[in-house]
């Protein structure tokens, strides 16, 4: 039987609120067994960028990562946010270790090719590039990776990569060795039947139901890539994917009155 | 016989000059065997601090690390500088992994107690706190740690710690398992008989000669703590300590026309 591994992704709604982050990190630290935390960016990069005179560049609604922006997000994601999380987890008896994709060659990416838009220093993860043996060796020593949304291309360039994609890539790669559960935490309790009612979350979402809800516009824009991604991740061997609220994580992991949506 | 380990510390003179840094990192990547890089800060923290309106605070000639300054140096040292070095080493076929003291609980420190001066978030390293088993496990996997001058106190606080001290602490701790050589790189070729003549470096400095030169004021202020520290490090079991120029590192490690001062 495969050992279990839980991979949890948190985003800006948790990272930007110090009390919420602290509460979440206590829950994460208390989870038994092998685990990996993947974190996104949060508003602080934009705030510090403003002070440094680095404007957010958008082309056709897409964010562009130029040279000064990649330096900014490297400082904030791999430096400030990652180390604050790691230090906080250490204080909660969780031996965490911070990672960008460059560290230990954890995740290699390719700079997105310039077509209509030059996205700048944005990386698309290379297939099969996850250094799974390094992660396994750390997990076996009870050292838990905390991964920020920064990768590298192997040519010395640091690249900006979506945290959801990093979490999914890690889950797929690790599922060869571990029974891997992936938890996408966001501000709601799961996929809701009624977007205004947090108690209307669906416990288990199957592809047919999803397609049906999408057809009836019960599932909205932002959720569509998240869910498409989740179904693909399950198809690629990940044991389960959950969409949930960070504060109900323990209920799902420990299966005690679970609140959240399982994608299956 | 013990396996060999080389620990190299570089400072601002290399970090602040992109071409020099690239050349040094090529040399470091080419060094055979187990190795650790410890890097200092450099001017960029001061420059970015200025843009962010964070002033350098000094009390009686000593730098104070307040809350906004520790955030700044965490961003710059653990984020920008550390990840640029790691990504560059990856491109040179050296599987580097970045570390602050918080990562993997690598180095624990105590916030310096407030006496006449409150230094703020400055950490004095706790004896015996180096996680040597984690470092050994990484070195055995050909993964080379790159350590920035940031530690933690185990209570969630990130602390600023001198890079020379981090290098010495790592060397002492690792020397139980490895024949450890420590290289302090700076802008000169070593300890000079004549401060204006870079070719006047002393190949081997013994304590008697050092005390004699100090008495005759041949060795100056800045060098005194560095050398006192180096002699103490040798006394604590480190095989050898070198004071050298970053660009002559290979000559010392490979013992080909070595340029630098060995402290013994």
Short mmCIF file of C-alpha atoms in Angstrom, two decimals:
data_model
loop_
_atom_site.label_atom_id
_atom_site.label_comp_id
_atom_site.label_asym_id
_atom_site.label_seq_id
_atom_site.Cartn_x
_atom_site.Cartn_y
_atom_site.Cartn_z
CA UNK A 1 0.00 0.00 0.00
CA UNK A 2 1.19 3.46 -0.84
CA UNK A 3 2.03 5.95 1.89
CA UNK A 4 -0.35 8.94 2.04
CA UNK A 5 0.64 12.48 1.04
CA UNK A 6 -1.48 15.61 1.38
CA UNK A 7 -0.68 18.63 -0.80
CA UNK A 8 -2.42 21.84 0.22
CA UNK A 9 -2.58 25.02 -1.82
CA UNK A 10 -3.48 28.32 -0.20
CA UNK A 11 -4.01 31.63 -1.95
CA UNK A 12 -4.13 35.33 -1.27
CA UNK A 13 -7.28 35.26 0.90
CA UNK A 14 -5.32 33.40 3.58
CA UNK A 15 -1.87 34.91 2.95
CA UNK A 16 -3.09 38.51 3.13
CA UNK A 17 -4.76 38.13 6.55
CA UNK A 18 -2.17 37.54 9.32
CA UNK A 19 -4.64 36.04 11.81
CA UNK A 20 -6.21 33.76 9.22
CA UNK A 21 -2.75 32.69 8.06
CA UNK A 22 -1.67 31.91 11.61
CA UNK A 23 -4.81 29.87 12.23
CA UNK A 24 -4.38 27.97 8.97
CA UNK A 25 -0.69 27.27 9.71
CA UNK A 26 -1.65 25.84 13.13
CA UNK A 27 -4.09 23.49 11.37
CA UNK A 28 -1.50 22.58 8.75
CA UNK A 29 1.17 21.91 11.38
CA UNK A 30 -1.25 19.65 13.29
CA UNK A 31 -2.03 17.46 10.26
CA UNK A 32 -0.48 14.05 10.75
CA UNK A 33 1.68 12.41 8.10
CA UNK A 34 3.48 13.64 5.02
CA UNK A 35 2.41 16.98 3.60
CA UNK A 36 3.43 19.77 1.25
CA UNK A 37 2.20 23.36 1.31
CA UNK A 38 2.01 25.41 -1.88
CA UNK A 39 1.32 29.11 -1.49
CA UNK A 40 0.36 31.84 -3.89
CA UNK A 41 1.29 35.49 -3.85
CA UNK A 42 -1.15 37.85 -2.22
CA UNK A 43 -1.54 41.60 -2.33
CA UNK A 44 1.77 42.44 -0.70
CA UNK A 45 3.69 42.09 -3.99
CA UNK A 46 1.43 44.72 -5.55
CA UNK A 47 1.75 47.01 -2.50
CA UNK A 48 5.55 46.79 -2.35
CA UNK A 49 5.73 47.04 -6.14
CA UNK A 50 3.80 50.33 -5.96
CA UNK A 51 6.25 51.73 -3.39
CA UNK A 52 9.15 50.69 -5.63
CA UNK A 53 7.48 52.32 -8.63
CA UNK A 54 6.91 48.98 -10.34
CA UNK A 55 3.56 49.09 -12.06
CA UNK A 56 1.42 46.07 -12.75
CA UNK A 57 1.58 45.61 -16.51
CA UNK A 58 -1.41 44.12 -18.25
CA UNK A 59 -1.80 43.29 -21.94
CA UNK A 60 -5.27 42.20 -23.05
CA UNK A 61 -6.20 41.50 -19.45
CA UNK A 62 -3.14 39.31 -18.81
CA UNK A 63 -0.41 40.18 -16.35
CA UNK A 64 3.06 40.66 -17.83
CA UNK A 65 6.15 39.72 -15.81
CA UNK A 66 9.00 41.97 -16.96
CA UNK A 67 12.53 41.95 -15.49
CA UNK A 68 11.73 44.23 -12.55
CA UNK A 69 8.50 42.36 -11.80
CA UNK A 70 10.23 38.97 -11.65
CA UNK A 71 12.75 40.46 -9.18
CA UNK A 72 9.82 41.82 -7.16
CA UNK A 73 7.91 38.54 -6.99
CA UNK A 74 11.12 36.60 -6.25
CA UNK A 75 11.70 38.88 -3.25
CA UNK A 76 8.13 38.66 -2.02
CA UNK A 77 7.10 35.08 -2.82
CA UNK A 78 10.41 33.23 -2.27
CA UNK A 79 11.68 35.65 0.37
CA UNK A 80 9.14 37.40 2.56
CA UNK A 81 6.04 35.18 2.31
CA UNK A 82 7.86 31.85 2.08
CA UNK A 83 10.20 32.51 5.02
CA UNK A 84 7.44 33.93 7.23
CA UNK A 85 5.42 30.78 6.63
CA UNK A 86 8.43 28.53 7.24
CA UNK A 87 9.41 30.34 10.46
CA UNK A 88 5.80 30.24 11.71
CA UNK A 89 5.55 26.50 10.98
CA UNK A 90 8.82 25.91 12.84
CA UNK A 91 7.27 27.60 15.89
CA UNK A 92 4.35 25.16 15.60
CA UNK A 93 6.62 22.09 15.62
CA UNK A 94 6.42 21.47 11.91
CA UNK A 95 9.87 21.17 10.34
CA UNK A 96 9.14 23.09 7.15
CA UNK A 97 11.61 23.87 4.37
CA UNK A 98 11.04 26.60 1.80
CA UNK A 99 11.34 25.96 -1.91
CA UNK A 100 11.23 27.77 -5.20
CA UNK A 101 11.40 25.56 -8.27
CA UNK A 102 15.09 26.46 -8.60
CA UNK A 103 15.99 25.03 -5.18
CA UNK A 104 17.22 21.48 -5.59
CA UNK A 105 16.00 21.77 -9.19
CA UNK A 106 12.54 21.04 -7.75
CA UNK A 107 10.50 22.19 -10.77
CA UNK A 108 11.82 23.24 -14.15
CA UNK A 109 9.80 25.42 -16.49
CA UNK A 110 10.12 26.90 -19.95
CA UNK A 111 9.77 30.61 -20.55
CA UNK A 112 6.45 30.99 -22.31
CA UNK A 113 7.09 31.49 -26.03
CA UNK A 114 6.21 34.90 -27.46
CA UNK A 115 3.19 34.68 -29.77
CA UNK A 116 0.65 37.51 -29.80
CA UNK A 117 1.69 38.49 -26.28
CA UNK A 118 5.10 38.49 -24.63
CA UNK A 119 4.28 37.44 -21.08
CA UNK A 120 7.88 38.02 -20.04
CA UNK A 121 9.33 35.86 -17.29
CA UNK A 122 6.44 33.42 -17.02
CA UNK A 123 7.20 29.73 -16.89
CA UNK A 124 5.21 26.77 -18.16
CA UNK A 125 6.26 23.67 -16.25
CA UNK A 126 8.17 21.03 -18.19
CA UNK A 127 6.63 17.56 -18.15
CA UNK A 128 8.39 15.14 -15.84
CA UNK A 129 10.60 17.85 -14.38
CA UNK A 130 9.67 17.46 -10.69
CA UNK A 131 12.57 16.28 -8.51
CA UNK A 132 10.43 13.68 -6.72
CA UNK A 133 13.39 11.87 -5.13
CA UNK A 134 14.47 15.00 -3.28
CA UNK A 135 10.92 15.56 -1.98
CA UNK A 136 10.64 11.90 -0.89
CA UNK A 137 13.96 12.09 0.91
CA UNK A 138 12.84 15.20 2.81
CA UNK A 139 9.41 13.76 3.68
CA UNK A 140 11.15 10.61 4.98
CA UNK A 141 13.13 12.89 7.32
CA UNK A 142 9.87 14.56 8.48
CA UNK A 143 10.81 17.75 6.65
CA UNK A 144 7.79 19.30 4.90
CA UNK A 145 8.29 21.36 1.73
CA UNK A 146 6.66 24.80 1.47
CA UNK A 147 6.66 25.77 -2.20
CA UNK A 148 6.28 29.29 -3.62
CA UNK A 149 5.07 30.05 -7.16
CA UNK A 150 8.55 30.65 -8.63
CA UNK A 151 10.32 28.27 -11.01
CA UNK A 152 13.47 28.38 -13.16
CA UNK A 153 14.41 27.40 -16.68
CA UNK A 154 17.78 25.78 -16.04
CA UNK A 155 19.48 28.63 -17.91
CA UNK A 156 19.65 30.91 -14.90
CA UNK A 157 16.28 32.59 -15.44
CA UNK A 158 13.78 32.76 -12.60
CA UNK A 159 10.18 32.43 -13.78
CA UNK A 160 6.73 33.22 -12.41
CA UNK A 161 4.41 30.19 -12.42
CA UNK A 162 0.81 29.84 -11.30
CA UNK A 163 0.55 28.30 -7.80
CA UNK A 164 -2.48 26.12 -8.73
CA UNK A 165 -0.46 24.64 -11.57
CA UNK A 166 2.52 24.02 -9.29
CA UNK A 167 0.27 22.23 -6.79
CA UNK A 168 -1.29 20.06 -9.51
CA UNK A 169 2.11 19.26 -11.07
CA UNK A 170 3.54 18.23 -7.70
CA UNK A 171 0.46 16.10 -6.95
CA UNK A 172 0.64 14.29 -10.30
CA UNK A 173 4.38 13.66 -9.99
CA UNK A 174 4.19 12.47 -6.37
CA UNK A 175 1.17 10.20 -7.00
CA UNK A 176 3.48 7.61 -8.57
CA UNK A 177 4.89 6.94 -5.11
CA UNK A 178 2.20 8.21 -2.71
CA UNK A 179 -1.56 8.07 -2.40
CA UNK A 180 -1.79 11.80 -3.00
CA UNK A 181 -4.64 14.09 -2.02
CA UNK A 182 -4.65 17.64 -3.34
CA UNK A 183 -6.56 20.41 -1.55
CA UNK A 184 -7.24 23.70 -3.29
CA UNK A 185 -8.18 26.12 -0.53
CA UNK A 186 -10.16 29.23 -1.35
CA UNK A 187 -12.65 31.55 0.32
CA UNK A 188 -15.73 29.37 -0.06
CA UNK A 189 -16.71 26.01 1.40
CA UNK A 190 -16.44 24.23 -1.93
CA UNK A 191 -18.31 24.15 -5.22
CA UNK A 192 -21.68 25.68 -4.34
CA UNK A 193 -25.08 24.87 -5.80
CA UNK A 194 -26.06 28.40 -4.84
CA UNK A 195 -23.19 30.87 -4.99
CA UNK A 196 -24.75 32.93 -2.20
CA UNK A 197 -25.15 30.02 0.20
CA UNK A 198 -21.92 28.64 1.61
CA UNK A 199 -23.77 25.67 3.08
CA UNK A 200 -24.86 24.54 -0.39
CA UNK A 201 -21.48 22.97 -1.17
CA UNK A 202 -21.46 19.75 -3.17
CA UNK A 203 -19.78 16.90 -1.27
CA UNK A 204 -18.71 15.01 -4.35
CA UNK A 205 -18.61 16.43 -7.85
CA UNK A 206 -18.50 13.97 -10.70
CA UNK A 207 -17.65 14.97 -14.22
CA UNK A 208 -21.21 14.45 -15.51
CA UNK A 209 -22.67 16.69 -12.81
CA UNK A 210 -19.96 19.28 -13.54
CA UNK A 211 -20.68 19.28 -17.27
CA UNK A 212 -24.37 19.57 -16.51
CA UNK A 213 -23.90 22.48 -14.07
CA UNK A 214 -21.57 24.22 -16.52
CA UNK A 215 -24.21 23.87 -19.24
CA UNK A 216 -26.79 25.44 -16.97
CA UNK A 217 -24.32 28.27 -16.04
CA UNK A 218 -24.47 27.19 -12.40
CA UNK A 219 -20.66 27.18 -12.45
CA UNK A 220 -18.98 30.48 -13.25
CA UNK A 221 -15.95 31.76 -15.10
CA UNK A 222 -13.28 31.65 -12.38
CA UNK A 223 -14.25 28.17 -11.24
CA UNK A 224 -14.13 26.63 -14.72
CA UNK A 225 -10.31 26.51 -15.18
CA UNK A 226 -9.93 25.43 -11.52
CA UNK A 227 -12.34 22.54 -11.99
CA UNK A 228 -11.11 21.54 -15.45
CA UNK A 229 -7.64 21.44 -13.94
CA UNK A 230 -8.89 19.36 -10.98
CA UNK A 231 -10.56 16.74 -13.19
CA UNK A 232 -7.41 16.48 -15.32
CA UNK A 233 -5.35 16.02 -12.15
CA UNK A 234 -7.58 13.15 -11.01
CA UNK A 235 -7.31 11.60 -14.48
CA UNK A 236 -3.52 11.68 -14.15
CA UNK A 237 -3.42 9.46 -11.07
CA UNK A 238 -3.96 11.81 -8.11
CA UNK A 239 -6.11 9.96 -5.55
CA UNK A 240 -8.43 12.86 -4.83
CA UNK A 241 -8.73 16.60 -5.35
CA UNK A 242 -10.72 18.80 -2.98
CA UNK A 243 -11.95 22.36 -3.39
CA UNK A 244 -12.42 23.73 0.09
CA UNK A 245 -12.04 26.49 2.63
CA UNK A 246 -8.62 26.59 4.32
CA UNK A 247 -10.33 26.45 7.72
CA UNK A 248 -12.10 23.20 6.99
CA UNK A 249 -8.97 21.42 5.83
CA UNK A 250 -8.69 19.31 8.98
CA UNK A 251 -12.30 18.14 8.66
CA UNK A 252 -11.47 16.74 5.21
CA UNK A 253 -8.09 15.25 6.04
CA UNK A 254 -9.37 13.61 9.24
CA UNK A 255 -12.78 12.88 7.70
CA UNK A 256 -14.68 14.37 10.64
CA UNK A 257 -17.84 16.10 9.41
CA UNK A 258 -16.03 16.99 6.17
CA UNK A 259 -16.81 20.34 4.57
CA UNK A 260 -15.66 20.73 0.98
CA UNK A 261 -16.08 19.36 -2.51
CA UNK A 262 -14.34 16.22 -3.63
CA UNK A 263 -13.65 16.07 -7.35
CA UNK A 264 -13.84 12.51 -8.61
CA UNK B 1 38.99 8.76 6.74
CA UNK B 2 36.51 11.61 6.76
CA UNK B 3 34.93 12.85 3.53
CA UNK B 4 35.98 16.38 2.54
CA UNK B 5 33.65 19.39 2.69
CA UNK B 6 34.42 22.91 1.49
CA UNK B 7 32.42 25.82 2.90
CA UNK B 8 32.84 29.09 1.06
CA UNK B 9 31.66 32.48 2.26
CA UNK B 10 31.30 35.37 -0.17
CA UNK B 11 30.45 38.95 0.71
CA UNK B 12 29.16 42.12 -0.87
CA UNK B 13 32.19 42.75 -3.10
CA UNK B 14 31.23 39.69 -5.16
CA UNK B 15 27.44 39.87 -4.74
CA UNK B 16 27.20 43.50 -5.86
CA UNK B 17 29.06 42.97 -9.15
CA UNK B 18 27.03 40.78 -11.56
CA UNK B 19 30.01 39.78 -13.74
CA UNK B 20 32.20 38.98 -10.74
CA UNK B 21 29.37 36.97 -9.20
CA UNK B 22 28.85 35.00 -12.39
CA UNK B 23 32.57 34.23 -12.64
CA UNK B 24 32.72 33.18 -9.00
CA UNK B 25 29.63 30.96 -9.36
CA UNK B 26 31.23 29.22 -12.37
CA UNK B 27 34.30 28.50 -10.23
CA UNK B 28 32.14 27.32 -7.33
CA UNK B 29 30.05 25.06 -9.59
CA UNK B 30 33.25 23.52 -11.00
CA UNK B 31 34.65 22.60 -7.58
CA UNK B 32 34.57 18.85 -7.14
CA UNK B 33 33.08 17.20 -4.08
CA UNK B 34 30.80 18.36 -1.29
CA UNK B 35 30.42 22.10 -0.79
CA UNK B 36 28.29 24.76 0.85
CA UNK B 37 28.04 28.42 -0.15
CA UNK B 38 27.28 31.09 2.44
CA UNK B 39 26.52 34.55 1.12
CA UNK B 40 26.24 37.94 2.74
CA UNK B 41 24.00 40.82 1.88
CA UNK B 42 25.39 43.47 -0.40
CA UNK B 43 24.30 46.97 -1.25
CA UNK B 44 21.01 46.06 -2.87
CA UNK B 45 19.21 45.81 0.49
CA UNK B 46 20.21 49.41 1.25
CA UNK B 47 19.18 50.57 -2.24
CA UNK B 48 15.77 48.89 -2.14
CA UNK B 49 15.34 49.97 1.48
CA UNK B 50 15.83 53.59 0.39
CA UNK B 51 13.18 53.26 -2.30
CA UNK B 52 10.79 51.78 0.26
CA UNK B 53 11.55 54.60 2.69
CA UNK B 54 13.29 52.27 5.15
CA UNK B 55 16.23 54.08 6.61
CA UNK B 56 19.33 52.38 7.91
CA UNK B 57 19.17 52.84 11.69
CA UNK B 58 22.41 53.10 13.61
CA UNK B 59 22.89 53.40 17.36
CA UNK B 60 26.45 54.03 18.54
CA UNK B 61 27.77 52.89 15.19
CA UNK B 62 25.82 49.61 15.25
CA UNK B 63 23.12 48.71 12.78
CA UNK B 64 19.64 48.16 14.24
CA UNK B 65 17.26 45.66 12.67
CA UNK B 66 13.72 46.83 13.36
CA UNK B 67 10.56 45.10 12.11
CA UNK B 68 10.55 46.72 8.68
CA UNK B 69 14.29 46.11 8.24
CA UNK B 70 14.01 42.39 9.00
CA UNK B 71 11.24 42.16 6.37
CA UNK B 72 13.52 44.00 3.94
CA UNK B 73 16.54 41.76 4.49
CA UNK B 74 14.37 38.64 4.39
CA UNK B 75 13.10 39.71 0.96
CA UNK B 76 16.54 40.57 -0.35
CA UNK B 77 18.81 37.97 1.25
CA UNK B 78 16.51 34.93 1.33
CA UNK B 79 14.54 35.96 -1.76
CA UNK B 80 16.31 37.96 -4.42
CA UNK B 81 20.01 37.23 -3.80
CA UNK B 82 19.61 33.62 -2.68
CA UNK B 83 17.34 32.59 -5.56
CA UNK B 84 19.45 34.38 -8.19
CA UNK B 85 22.50 32.49 -6.94
CA UNK B 86 20.61 29.19 -6.83
CA UNK B 87 19.17 29.64 -10.35
CA UNK B 88 22.61 30.64 -11.70
CA UNK B 89 24.24 27.57 -10.11
CA UNK B 90 21.54 25.34 -11.60
CA UNK B 91 22.47 26.70 -15.03
CA UNK B 92 26.08 25.71 -14.31
CA UNK B 93 25.16 22.10 -13.48
CA UNK B 94 25.42 22.53 -9.73
CA UNK B 95 22.27 21.33 -7.97
CA UNK B 96 22.04 24.10 -5.39
CA UNK B 97 19.33 24.52 -2.76
CA UNK B 98 18.70 27.80 -0.97
CA UNK B 99 18.47 28.01 2.80
CA UNK B 100 17.72 30.46 5.53
CA UNK B 101 18.25 29.19 9.06
CA UNK B 102 14.48 28.65 9.34
CA UNK B 103 14.37 26.20 6.42
CA UNK B 104 14.59 22.66 7.74
CA UNK B 105 15.42 24.26 11.10
CA UNK B 106 18.96 24.60 9.71
CA UNK B 107 20.24 27.14 12.25
CA UNK B 108 18.45 28.39 15.33
CA UNK B 109 19.38 31.67 16.98
CA UNK B 110 18.34 33.71 20.00
CA UNK B 111 17.20 37.29 19.64
CA UNK B 112 20.04 39.32 21.09
CA UNK B 113 19.05 40.44 24.62
CA UNK B 114 18.47 44.16 25.12
CA UNK B 115 21.23 45.68 27.27
CA UNK B 116 22.46 49.20 26.49
CA UNK B 117 21.33 48.83 22.89
CA UNK B 118 18.27 47.11 21.45
CA UNK B 119 19.60 45.62 18.23
CA UNK B 120 16.13 44.49 17.26
CA UNK B 121 15.75 41.33 15.19
CA UNK B 122 19.36 40.22 15.37
CA UNK B 123 20.10 36.61 16.17
CA UNK B 124 23.02 35.05 18.03
CA UNK B 125 23.33 31.42 16.99
CA UNK B 126 22.48 28.80 19.61
CA UNK B 127 25.24 26.30 20.33
CA UNK B 128 24.66 22.91 18.78
CA UNK B 129 21.65 24.11 16.81
CA UNK B 130 22.84 23.22 13.29
CA UNK B 131 20.73 20.53 11.61
CA UNK B 132 23.79 18.59 10.40
CA UNK B 133 21.85 15.45 9.46
CA UNK B 134 19.72 17.38 6.94
CA UNK B 135 22.85 18.93 5.37
CA UNK B 136 24.56 15.52 5.19
CA UNK B 137 21.52 13.97 3.57
CA UNK B 138 21.44 16.70 0.92
CA UNK B 139 25.20 16.53 0.26
CA UNK B 140 24.88 12.75 -0.15
CA UNK B 141 22.29 13.44 -2.87
CA UNK B 142 24.71 15.89 -4.56
CA UNK B 143 22.52 18.82 -3.52
CA UNK B 144 24.63 21.77 -2.35
CA UNK B 145 23.23 24.20 0.24
CA UNK B 146 23.39 27.95 -0.42
CA UNK B 147 22.85 29.71 2.88
CA UNK B 148 21.77 33.33 3.39
CA UNK B 149 22.40 35.34 6.58
CA UNK B 150 18.91 34.90 8.02
CA UNK B 151 18.08 32.68 10.99
CA UNK B 152 15.03 32.10 13.21
CA UNK B 153 14.35 31.71 16.91
CA UNK B 154 11.89 28.82 16.86
CA UNK B 155 9.13 31.17 18.05
CA UNK B 156 8.27 32.40 14.58
CA UNK B 157 10.70 35.32 14.53
CA UNK B 158 13.08 35.74 11.62
CA UNK B 159 16.47 37.11 12.67
CA UNK B 160 19.41 38.80 10.97
CA UNK B 161 22.70 37.00 11.61
CA UNK B 162 26.23 37.80 10.42
CA UNK B 163 27.23 35.68 7.40
CA UNK B 164 30.81 35.12 8.67
CA UNK B 165 29.37 33.71 11.90
CA UNK B 166 26.97 31.46 9.98
CA UNK B 167 29.87 30.13 7.87
CA UNK B 168 32.01 29.46 10.98
CA UNK B 169 29.11 27.81 12.84
CA UNK B 170 28.34 25.53 9.90
CA UNK B 171 32.04 24.64 9.55
CA UNK B 172 32.40 23.76 13.24
CA UNK B 173 29.22 21.69 13.28
CA UNK B 174 30.03 19.83 10.06
CA UNK B 175 33.64 19.11 11.06
CA UNK B 176 32.45 16.30 13.33
CA UNK B 177 31.56 14.32 10.23
CA UNK B 178 33.67 15.90 7.47
CA UNK B 179 37.21 17.14 7.00
CA UNK B 180 35.96 20.70 6.65
CA UNK B 181 37.75 23.61 5.01
CA UNK B 182 36.33 27.08 5.42
CA UNK B 183 37.13 29.85 2.91
CA UNK B 184 36.40 33.47 3.77
CA UNK B 185 36.47 35.31 0.45
CA UNK B 186 37.06 39.04 0.41
CA UNK B 187 38.55 41.66 -1.89
CA UNK B 188 42.23 40.98 -1.16
CA UNK B 189 44.49 38.02 -1.81
CA UNK B 190 44.76 37.14 1.87
CA UNK B 191 46.35 38.58 4.98
CA UNK B 192 48.91 41.00 3.57
CA UNK B 193 52.29 41.94 5.02
CA UNK B 194 51.91 45.23 3.18
CA UNK B 195 48.29 46.36 2.88
CA UNK B 196 49.09 48.13 -0.41
CA UNK B 197 50.69 45.11 -2.05
CA UNK B 198 48.30 42.30 -2.91
CA UNK B 199 51.22 40.00 -3.70
CA UNK B 200 52.48 40.27 -0.12
CA UNK B 201 49.92 37.74 1.19
CA UNK B 202 51.06 35.36 3.91
CA UNK B 203 50.68 31.73 2.84
CA UNK B 204 50.28 30.37 6.35
CA UNK B 205 49.46 32.45 9.40
CA UNK B 206 50.19 30.91 12.77
CA UNK B 207 48.85 32.34 15.99
CA UNK B 208 52.28 33.55 17.18
CA UNK B 209 52.89 35.45 13.94
CA UNK B 210 49.36 36.89 14.15
CA UNK B 211 49.84 38.10 17.74
CA UNK B 212 53.21 39.57 16.75
CA UNK B 213 51.76 41.39 13.70
CA UNK B 214 48.81 42.65 15.75
CA UNK B 215 51.27 44.02 18.34
CA UNK B 216 53.15 45.86 15.62
CA UNK B 217 49.83 47.19 14.16
CA UNK B 218 50.54 45.40 10.89
CA UNK B 219 47.06 43.94 11.11
CA UNK B 220 44.20 46.42 11.17
CA UNK B 221 40.82 46.86 12.81
CA UNK B 222 38.53 45.08 10.34
CA UNK B 223 40.81 42.08 10.05
CA UNK B 224 41.11 41.50 13.79
CA UNK B 225 37.62 40.04 14.46
CA UNK B 226 37.84 38.04 11.19
CA UNK B 227 41.15 36.50 12.23
CA UNK B 228 40.22 35.97 15.91
CA UNK B 229 37.13 34.19 14.63
CA UNK B 230 39.22 32.11 12.20
CA UNK B 231 41.67 30.95 14.89
CA UNK B 232 38.75 30.02 17.17
CA UNK B 233 37.18 28.06 14.33
CA UNK B 234 40.39 26.07 13.79
CA UNK B 235 40.57 25.44 17.56
CA UNK B 236 37.05 23.98 17.40
CA UNK B 237 37.97 21.23 14.95
CA UNK B 238 37.69 22.80 11.49
CA UNK B 239 40.50 21.33 9.37
CA UNK B 240 41.59 24.64 7.84
CA UNK B 241 40.40 28.21 7.42
CA UNK B 242 41.50 30.36 4.49
CA UNK B 243 41.25 34.09 3.96
CA UNK B 244 41.34 34.65 0.23
CA UNK B 245 40.06 36.36 -2.88
CA UNK B 246 36.95 34.71 -4.38
CA UNK B 247 38.75 34.42 -7.72
CA UNK B 248 41.59 32.37 -6.30
CA UNK B 249 39.33 29.88 -4.59
CA UNK B 250 40.03 27.12 -7.13
CA UNK B 251 43.79 27.53 -6.68
CA UNK B 252 43.38 26.81 -2.97
CA UNK B 253 40.87 23.99 -3.25
CA UNK B 254 42.84 22.25 -6.01
CA UNK B 255 46.19 23.26 -4.50
CA UNK B 256 47.52 24.60 -7.80
CA UNK B 257 49.71 27.65 -7.19
CA UNK B 258 47.56 28.55 -4.18
CA UNK B 259 46.91 32.23 -3.50
CA UNK B 260 45.52 33.01 -0.07
CA UNK B 261 46.27 32.80 3.63
CA UNK B 262 45.79 29.60 5.57
CA UNK B 263 45.03 30.10 9.23
CA UNK B 264 46.53 27.32 11.31
#
